[in-house]
RNA sequence: CGGGGAGUAGCGCAGCCUGGUAGCGCAUCUGCUUUGGGAGCAGAGGGCCGGAGGUUCGAAUCCUCUCUCCCCGACCA
């Protein structure tokens, strides 16, 4: 890779962060989170405080995705945080997948003992409760009550919730012990319909990522070894971070009758016979915020796509503690109102007037780090001339390294703001698409070529032909890749046909699979 | 969970080896000067030195335990 990173490090530009992507990608990622006020440590292992700007981005994601989930016929509901242990025991594969990382509640009362609070032995729960790591089991139990007849199907529900998985190694947003997500769960009369649902929601995720997050993704089916515990088929969208690593940004599972047989989700069909329902589940989480950071961020912080930016346009008045300040603020308020009266992406524009009495330059750099798509500065001279000074966050600098601040008439800016936001959304998407495109190689045909590709500093992905081995043969492939710190990502839905030999086994290839390093 | 590193002011760090009541830069506050810009000068505020025990007349510093974070690995929808 390296294309996105100049080899010669001439920094004529003074950046807002004290570490660049090129110097140390992991440190840069953390710097963005901290400097953009997205989240911070909580003192609780693996758990984070999501700060208003970070949570605002999540709320934007929720709003946009929730509308799509509802538009595809699903209803929201809420299931309990606590799940009886016995629910998990019903499905062996599911147990295997999650048993190692579950938080367990065993007591319901504390008592004072030697000056300390300890669980009261008298208050031990008869049956321990686990904090949900995912809700297939409880929701399946509900489905078995709700579904009696073929007329009750399909059941199409979704919930926005938090889940807990006791992860060994955590990273802000990408893998935290507690995270926020939505989980959709559906039950259908036929496997065909359930598969169709699985793919429909995969497509909802794909278009949500592309259109709202400006994040190009590859949608496809996960290989057998990467399946969700209990799933018949697992599909994912995979996004490429600027260091070339893959991030699984959303998953959709066809669960077949795994959970309907474990939870007894049966219905009487039109011929009067009992049948097992076919279920699906699908989810995206706050992990996506990490994806947005690593796809769009630059050495000055986050670049937030307008559709998910809590504030799309921030107006920064340059105040000087003079009587003129009042006039400048009034002028800015007028601009803010005029912007907010317009619609962009079929929603009201979100313009924000930063009235804080801090120095204008400091406020500006604060918004640069947070990634506000458009930053408008207004000083006395602008006021006098009826102008504004406009910064586009997606391209901050001119060729000479100076800030590319455009002075324009107030009316022109207001009139063009909607189009400007649309342009920025598109520009971020195009930039990210160009990046992923030039960092996927589809021409490597042998293991030597594969090793060479991945010996680069920041390799992207390979799309290779393979024979789709299963069982022990697949394990061998996975083991080989593991030695190279690589994983099979997915089999892209739109990959071309296979016409050669399997890069791993030499057998005739049947499809194409993505290989890369992953988060 | 294994190996390594780290926790001292909001952020970044020095001090620890060779114990003696805590310092630097940026940020913050006040004043003056400046004003198309991350300003200059002067002054000020802010720290249970991650936590608990121990050694000592005295611990940021030495010892033990523990919590949290980072990196690598194992693990992982």
Short mmCIF file of C-alpha atoms in Angstrom, two decimals, chain A residues 114-446:
data_model
loop_
_atom_site.label_atom_id
_atom_site.label_comp_id
_atom_site.label_asym_id
_atom_site.label_seq_id
_atom_site.Cartn_x
_atom_site.Cartn_y
_atom_site.Cartn_z
CA UNK A 114 -15.70 -5.99 57.86
CA UNK A 115 -16.45 -2.55 56.55
CA UNK A 116 -16.83 -3.73 52.98
CA UNK A 117 -19.80 -4.43 50.77
CA UNK A 118 -19.98 -8.06 49.71
CA UNK A 119 -22.63 -10.18 47.99
CA UNK A 120 -25.00 -11.54 50.61
CA UNK A 121 -24.67 -15.35 50.68
CA UNK A 122 -28.32 -15.42 51.74
CA UNK A 123 -29.25 -13.63 48.54
CA UNK A 124 -27.86 -16.06 46.02
CA UNK A 125 -29.94 -16.47 42.88
CA UNK A 126 -31.42 -19.88 42.38
CA UNK A 127 -30.54 -19.67 38.72
CA UNK A 128 -27.74 -17.32 37.67
CA UNK A 129 -28.55 -14.68 35.08
CA UNK A 130 -26.17 -13.79 32.30
CA UNK A 131 -25.87 -10.29 30.94
CA UNK A 132 -26.93 -10.65 27.32
CA UNK A 133 -24.09 -11.08 24.85
CA UNK A 134 -26.78 -11.28 22.12
CA UNK A 135 -30.47 -12.11 22.35
CA UNK A 136 -31.22 -15.06 20.09
CA UNK A 137 -32.17 -17.20 23.05
CA UNK A 138 -34.60 -14.87 24.85
CA UNK A 139 -36.11 -13.67 21.64
CA UNK A 140 -36.44 -17.23 20.45
CA UNK A 141 -38.34 -18.06 23.64
CA UNK A 142 -40.70 -15.17 22.88
CA UNK A 143 -41.07 -16.27 19.28
CA UNK A 144 -42.15 -19.71 20.45
CA UNK A 145 -44.99 -18.05 22.36
CA UNK A 146 -45.87 -15.67 19.55
CA UNK A 147 -45.85 -18.15 16.71
CA UNK A 148 -48.64 -20.69 16.53
CA UNK A 149 -49.95 -20.56 13.01
CA UNK A 150 -48.47 -19.88 9.58
CA UNK A 151 -50.62 -16.76 9.75
CA UNK A 152 -48.37 -15.42 12.55
CA UNK A 153 -45.36 -15.40 10.23
CA UNK A 154 -43.17 -13.67 9.45
CA UNK A 155 -42.24 -12.07 12.76
CA UNK A 156 -40.01 -9.08 12.06
CA UNK A 157 -38.53 -7.29 15.06
CA UNK A 158 -35.55 -5.23 16.04
CA UNK A 159 -34.13 -3.87 19.26
CA UNK A 160 -31.63 -1.14 20.08
CA UNK A 161 -29.73 -2.27 23.14
CA UNK A 162 -26.44 -2.72 24.92
CA UNK A 163 -24.70 -6.07 25.13
CA UNK A 164 -21.75 -7.37 27.13
CA UNK A 165 -19.00 -9.72 26.04
CA UNK A 166 -16.07 -10.21 28.37
CA UNK A 167 -13.38 -9.56 25.80
CA UNK A 168 -9.76 -10.40 26.52
CA UNK A 169 -8.42 -7.50 24.54
CA UNK A 170 -10.41 -4.35 23.98
CA UNK A 171 -10.09 -1.30 21.78
CA UNK A 172 -12.22 1.83 21.89
CA UNK A 173 -15.28 1.37 19.68
CA UNK A 174 -13.81 -1.61 17.81
CA UNK A 175 -14.10 -4.14 20.60
CA UNK A 176 -15.38 -3.06 23.99
CA UNK A 177 -16.78 -5.28 26.71
CA UNK A 178 -20.04 -3.39 26.63
CA UNK A 179 -21.25 -1.94 23.37
CA UNK A 180 -24.36 -0.49 21.83
CA UNK A 181 -26.00 -2.04 18.82
CA UNK A 182 -29.20 -2.98 17.12
CA UNK A 183 -30.12 -6.59 16.75
CA UNK A 184 -32.84 -7.63 14.34
CA UNK A 185 -34.53 -11.00 14.75
CA UNK A 186 -37.01 -12.55 12.39
CA UNK A 187 -38.89 -15.83 11.98
CA UNK A 188 -40.22 -17.16 8.69
CA UNK A 189 -42.28 -20.03 7.36
CA UNK A 190 -39.78 -21.13 4.74
CA UNK A 191 -36.00 -21.25 4.50
CA UNK A 192 -36.18 -19.39 1.20
CA UNK A 193 -37.96 -16.47 2.80
CA UNK A 194 -35.54 -16.41 5.74
CA UNK A 195 -32.56 -16.41 3.37
CA UNK A 196 -34.13 -13.61 1.42
CA UNK A 197 -34.54 -11.64 4.65
CA UNK A 198 -30.90 -12.26 5.59
CA UNK A 199 -29.73 -10.88 2.27
CA UNK A 200 -32.20 -8.02 2.33
CA UNK A 201 -30.79 -6.78 5.63
CA UNK A 202 -27.25 -7.26 4.41
CA UNK A 203 -28.16 -4.94 1.57
CA UNK A 204 -29.68 -2.45 4.03
CA UNK A 205 -26.34 -2.43 5.86
CA UNK A 206 -24.38 -2.12 2.65
CA UNK A 207 -26.31 0.87 1.41
CA UNK A 208 -26.37 2.43 4.88
CA UNK A 209 -22.58 2.19 5.07
CA UNK A 210 -22.07 3.55 1.56
CA UNK A 211 -24.73 6.26 1.52
CA UNK A 212 -24.78 7.47 5.11
CA UNK A 213 -21.28 6.71 6.38
CA UNK A 214 -19.62 7.27 2.99
CA UNK A 215 -17.84 4.03 3.81
CA UNK A 216 -17.31 1.65 0.92
CA UNK A 217 -17.81 -1.97 1.94
CA UNK A 218 -17.65 -5.41 0.40
CA UNK A 219 -20.75 -7.46 1.10
CA UNK A 220 -20.44 -11.21 1.00
CA UNK A 221 -20.76 -14.52 2.76
CA UNK A 222 -18.43 -15.47 5.57
CA UNK A 223 -16.54 -18.74 5.20
CA UNK A 224 -17.59 -21.62 7.41
CA UNK A 225 -14.96 -20.98 10.08
CA UNK A 226 -16.12 -17.40 10.56
CA UNK A 227 -19.78 -18.18 11.06
CA UNK A 228 -21.84 -16.93 13.98
CA UNK A 229 -22.25 -19.71 16.56
CA UNK A 230 -25.43 -21.50 15.56
CA UNK A 231 -25.78 -19.93 12.10
CA UNK A 232 -26.23 -21.85 8.87
CA UNK A 233 -24.85 -18.92 6.88
CA UNK A 234 -23.26 -15.66 8.01
CA UNK A 235 -22.88 -12.64 5.76
CA UNK A 236 -20.90 -9.50 6.43
CA UNK A 237 -19.96 -6.12 5.12
CA UNK A 238 -16.23 -5.55 5.31
CA UNK A 239 -14.70 -2.09 5.30
CA UNK A 240 -11.05 -1.24 4.64
CA UNK A 241 -9.30 0.96 7.14
CA UNK A 242 -6.52 3.33 6.07
CA UNK A 243 -3.91 0.92 7.37
CA UNK A 244 -5.28 -1.73 5.02
CA UNK A 245 -6.92 -3.82 7.72
CA UNK A 246 -10.45 -5.13 7.38
CA UNK A 247 -13.22 -4.22 9.76
CA UNK A 248 -16.33 -6.34 9.87
CA UNK A 249 -18.85 -3.53 10.04
CA UNK A 250 -22.09 -5.46 10.07
CA UNK A 251 -23.35 -9.03 9.98
CA UNK A 252 -26.50 -10.84 8.92
CA UNK A 253 -27.18 -14.47 9.78
CA UNK A 254 -29.42 -17.13 8.33
CA UNK A 255 -30.01 -19.31 11.37
CA UNK A 256 -32.05 -22.05 9.71
CA UNK A 257 -33.87 -24.06 12.37
CA UNK A 258 -31.01 -23.98 14.90
CA UNK A 259 -32.82 -21.71 17.31
CA UNK A 260 -36.35 -22.73 16.40
CA UNK A 261 -35.56 -26.32 17.34
CA UNK A 262 -33.73 -25.26 20.51
CA UNK A 263 -36.47 -22.83 21.52
CA UNK A 264 -39.36 -24.70 20.00
CA UNK A 265 -40.56 -22.11 17.52
CA UNK A 266 -43.23 -24.14 15.71
CA UNK A 267 -46.23 -23.29 13.64
CA UNK A 268 -49.10 -25.14 12.07
CA UNK A 269 -48.92 -24.83 8.30
CA UNK A 270 -51.89 -24.47 5.96
CA UNK A 271 -52.10 -28.27 5.74
CA UNK A 272 -52.42 -28.52 9.49
CA UNK A 273 -48.93 -29.95 10.10
CA UNK A 274 -46.39 -28.69 12.63
CA UNK A 275 -43.27 -27.11 11.17
CA UNK A 276 -40.17 -25.41 12.58
CA UNK A 277 -39.79 -21.74 11.71
CA UNK A 278 -36.62 -20.45 10.04
CA UNK A 279 -34.99 -17.53 11.79
CA UNK A 280 -32.50 -14.77 11.05
CA UNK A 281 -30.57 -12.23 13.07
CA UNK A 282 -28.51 -9.22 12.04
CA UNK A 283 -26.73 -6.37 13.74
CA UNK A 284 -24.46 -3.36 13.56
CA UNK A 285 -22.84 -1.70 16.54
CA UNK A 286 -20.88 1.25 17.84
CA UNK A 287 -17.94 -0.47 16.18
CA UNK A 288 -19.03 1.40 13.07
CA UNK A 289 -17.88 4.63 14.70
CA UNK A 290 -14.38 3.16 14.85
CA UNK A 291 -14.74 2.36 11.17
CA UNK A 292 -15.72 5.92 10.31
CA UNK A 293 -12.67 7.20 12.20
CA UNK A 294 -10.25 4.88 10.41
CA UNK A 295 -11.81 5.33 6.99
CA UNK A 296 -12.24 9.11 6.97
CA UNK A 297 -9.88 10.46 9.64
CA UNK A 298 -6.76 12.41 8.73
CA UNK A 299 -3.81 13.90 10.58
CA UNK A 300 -6.02 16.71 11.88
CA UNK A 301 -8.59 14.40 13.45
CA UNK A 302 -11.94 13.07 12.38
CA UNK A 303 -13.66 13.97 9.13
CA UNK A 304 -17.30 13.31 9.77
CA UNK A 305 -19.52 12.63 6.76
CA UNK A 306 -22.29 15.26 6.72
CA UNK A 307 -25.10 12.73 7.01
CA UNK A 308 -23.87 11.51 10.39
CA UNK A 309 -22.28 14.72 11.67
CA UNK A 310 -24.11 16.00 14.78
CA UNK A 311 -23.39 19.50 13.48
CA UNK A 312 -22.96 19.79 9.73
CA UNK A 313 -21.97 23.43 9.69
CA UNK A 314 -20.39 25.18 12.64
CA UNK A 315 -20.37 28.97 12.70
CA UNK A 316 -17.43 30.38 14.64
CA UNK A 317 -17.72 34.09 15.41
CA UNK A 318 -14.41 35.82 15.98
CA UNK A 319 -15.17 37.75 19.09
CA UNK A 320 -12.87 40.38 20.55
CA UNK A 321 -14.64 41.64 23.60
CA UNK A 322 -15.67 44.78 21.79
CA UNK A 323 -19.18 46.22 21.29
CA UNK A 324 -18.99 44.91 17.73
CA UNK A 325 -19.30 41.36 19.14
CA UNK A 326 -23.05 41.78 19.50
CA UNK A 327 -23.37 42.65 15.82
CA UNK A 328 -21.20 39.72 14.80
CA UNK A 329 -23.26 37.33 16.94
CA UNK A 330 -26.51 38.65 15.50
CA UNK A 331 -25.13 38.26 11.99
CA UNK A 332 -24.03 34.68 12.79
CA UNK A 333 -27.39 33.84 14.34
CA UNK A 334 -29.12 35.05 11.22
CA UNK A 335 -26.89 32.83 9.07
CA UNK A 336 -27.47 29.85 11.37
CA UNK A 337 -31.22 30.27 11.18
CA UNK A 338 -31.20 30.62 7.41
CA UNK A 339 -29.16 27.41 7.15
CA UNK A 340 -31.38 25.47 9.53
CA UNK A 341 -34.46 26.49 7.57
CA UNK A 342 -33.19 24.45 4.62
CA UNK A 343 -33.26 20.72 4.00
CA UNK A 344 -30.35 18.51 3.03
CA UNK A 345 -30.54 14.75 2.55
CA UNK A 346 -34.27 15.20 3.19
CA UNK A 347 -33.71 16.43 6.75
CA UNK A 348 -33.25 19.93 8.17
CA UNK A 349 -29.71 21.25 7.94
CA UNK A 350 -27.87 21.02 11.25
CA UNK A 351 -25.98 24.29 11.67
CA UNK A 352 -24.54 25.24 15.02
CA UNK A 353 -23.47 28.63 16.28
CA UNK A 354 -20.49 28.29 18.62
CA UNK A 355 -21.15 31.08 21.11
CA UNK A 356 -18.43 30.01 23.52
CA UNK A 357 -16.20 32.87 24.52
CA UNK A 358 -13.00 31.11 23.63
CA UNK A 359 -10.49 32.35 21.11
CA UNK A 360 -11.76 31.88 17.58
CA UNK A 361 -8.67 30.03 16.42
CA UNK A 362 -8.91 27.54 19.27
CA UNK A 363 -12.56 26.95 18.60
CA UNK A 364 -11.82 26.43 14.94
CA UNK A 365 -9.19 23.79 15.61
CA UNK A 366 -11.53 22.10 18.05
CA UNK A 367 -14.10 21.71 15.29
CA UNK A 368 -11.44 20.61 12.85
CA UNK A 369 -10.48 17.79 15.22
CA UNK A 370 -14.11 16.84 15.75
CA UNK A 371 -14.58 16.73 12.00
CA UNK A 372 -17.43 19.19 11.50
CA UNK A 373 -17.88 19.07 7.70
CA UNK A 374 -18.04 22.84 7.23
CA UNK A 375 -16.54 25.47 9.50
CA UNK A 376 -17.61 29.06 8.92
CA UNK A 377 -15.63 31.88 10.48
CA UNK A 378 -17.09 35.34 10.80
CA UNK A 379 -15.12 38.40 11.86
CA UNK A 380 -15.70 42.12 11.81
CA UNK A 381 -14.53 42.52 8.25
CA UNK A 382 -16.92 39.77 7.08
CA UNK A 383 -19.74 41.49 8.87
CA UNK A 384 -18.94 44.81 7.23
CA UNK A 385 -18.71 43.27 3.77
CA UNK A 386 -21.59 40.83 4.19
CA UNK A 387 -19.20 37.89 3.79
CA UNK A 388 -18.32 34.63 5.49
CA UNK A 389 -15.10 32.66 5.53
CA UNK A 390 -15.63 28.98 4.75
CA UNK A 391 -13.46 25.95 5.51
CA UNK A 392 -14.25 22.50 4.08
CA UNK A 393 -13.09 19.85 6.50
CA UNK A 394 -12.61 17.27 3.75
CA UNK A 395 -9.92 19.41 2.12
CA UNK A 396 -8.47 21.76 4.66
CA UNK A 397 -5.28 22.85 2.99
CA UNK A 398 -4.23 24.51 -0.19
CA UNK A 399 -1.26 23.18 -2.13
CA UNK A 400 1.04 25.58 -0.27
CA UNK A 401 0.03 24.04 3.05
CA UNK A 402 -2.08 26.96 4.19
CA UNK A 403 -5.67 26.61 5.26
CA UNK A 404 -7.96 26.76 2.25
CA UNK A 405 -10.36 29.33 3.59
CA UNK A 406 -12.82 30.67 1.00
CA UNK A 407 -14.31 34.10 1.50
CA UNK A 408 -17.72 34.42 -0.06
CA UNK A 409 -20.86 36.52 0.14
CA UNK A 410 -23.20 35.45 2.91
CA UNK A 411 -26.09 34.87 0.53
CA UNK A 412 -23.98 32.79 -1.82
CA UNK A 413 -22.83 30.59 1.01
CA UNK A 414 -26.32 30.06 2.40
CA UNK A 415 -27.67 29.39 -1.06
CA UNK A 416 -24.95 26.87 -1.82
CA UNK A 417 -24.74 25.18 1.60
CA UNK A 418 -27.02 22.27 0.79
CA UNK A 419 -25.07 21.45 -2.30
CA UNK A 420 -21.80 21.91 -0.47
CA UNK A 421 -22.80 19.33 2.15
CA UNK A 422 -23.86 16.91 -0.56
CA UNK A 423 -20.53 17.46 -2.29
CA UNK A 424 -18.57 16.75 0.85
CA UNK A 425 -20.55 13.57 1.48
CA UNK A 426 -19.78 12.46 -2.07
CA UNK A 427 -16.15 13.53 -1.93
CA UNK A 428 -15.50 11.49 1.22
CA UNK A 429 -17.17 8.48 -0.34
CA UNK A 430 -15.20 8.83 -3.54
CA UNK A 431 -11.93 9.25 -1.72
CA UNK A 432 -12.57 6.13 0.38
CA UNK A 433 -13.75 4.19 -2.67
CA UNK A 434 -10.60 5.08 -4.59
CA UNK A 435 -8.57 3.90 -1.61
CA UNK A 436 -10.24 0.52 -1.26
CA UNK A 437 -10.21 0.00 -5.03
CA UNK A 438 -6.50 0.48 -5.40
CA UNK A 439 -5.78 -1.66 -2.35
CA UNK A 440 -7.56 -4.82 -3.41
CA UNK A 441 -5.56 -7.04 -5.69
CA UNK A 442 -7.45 -9.67 -7.70
CA UNK A 443 -4.56 -11.00 -9.74
CA UNK A 444 -2.51 -13.01 -7.29
CA UNK A 445 -2.62 -16.70 -8.15
CA UNK A 446 -0.08 -18.43 -5.92
#
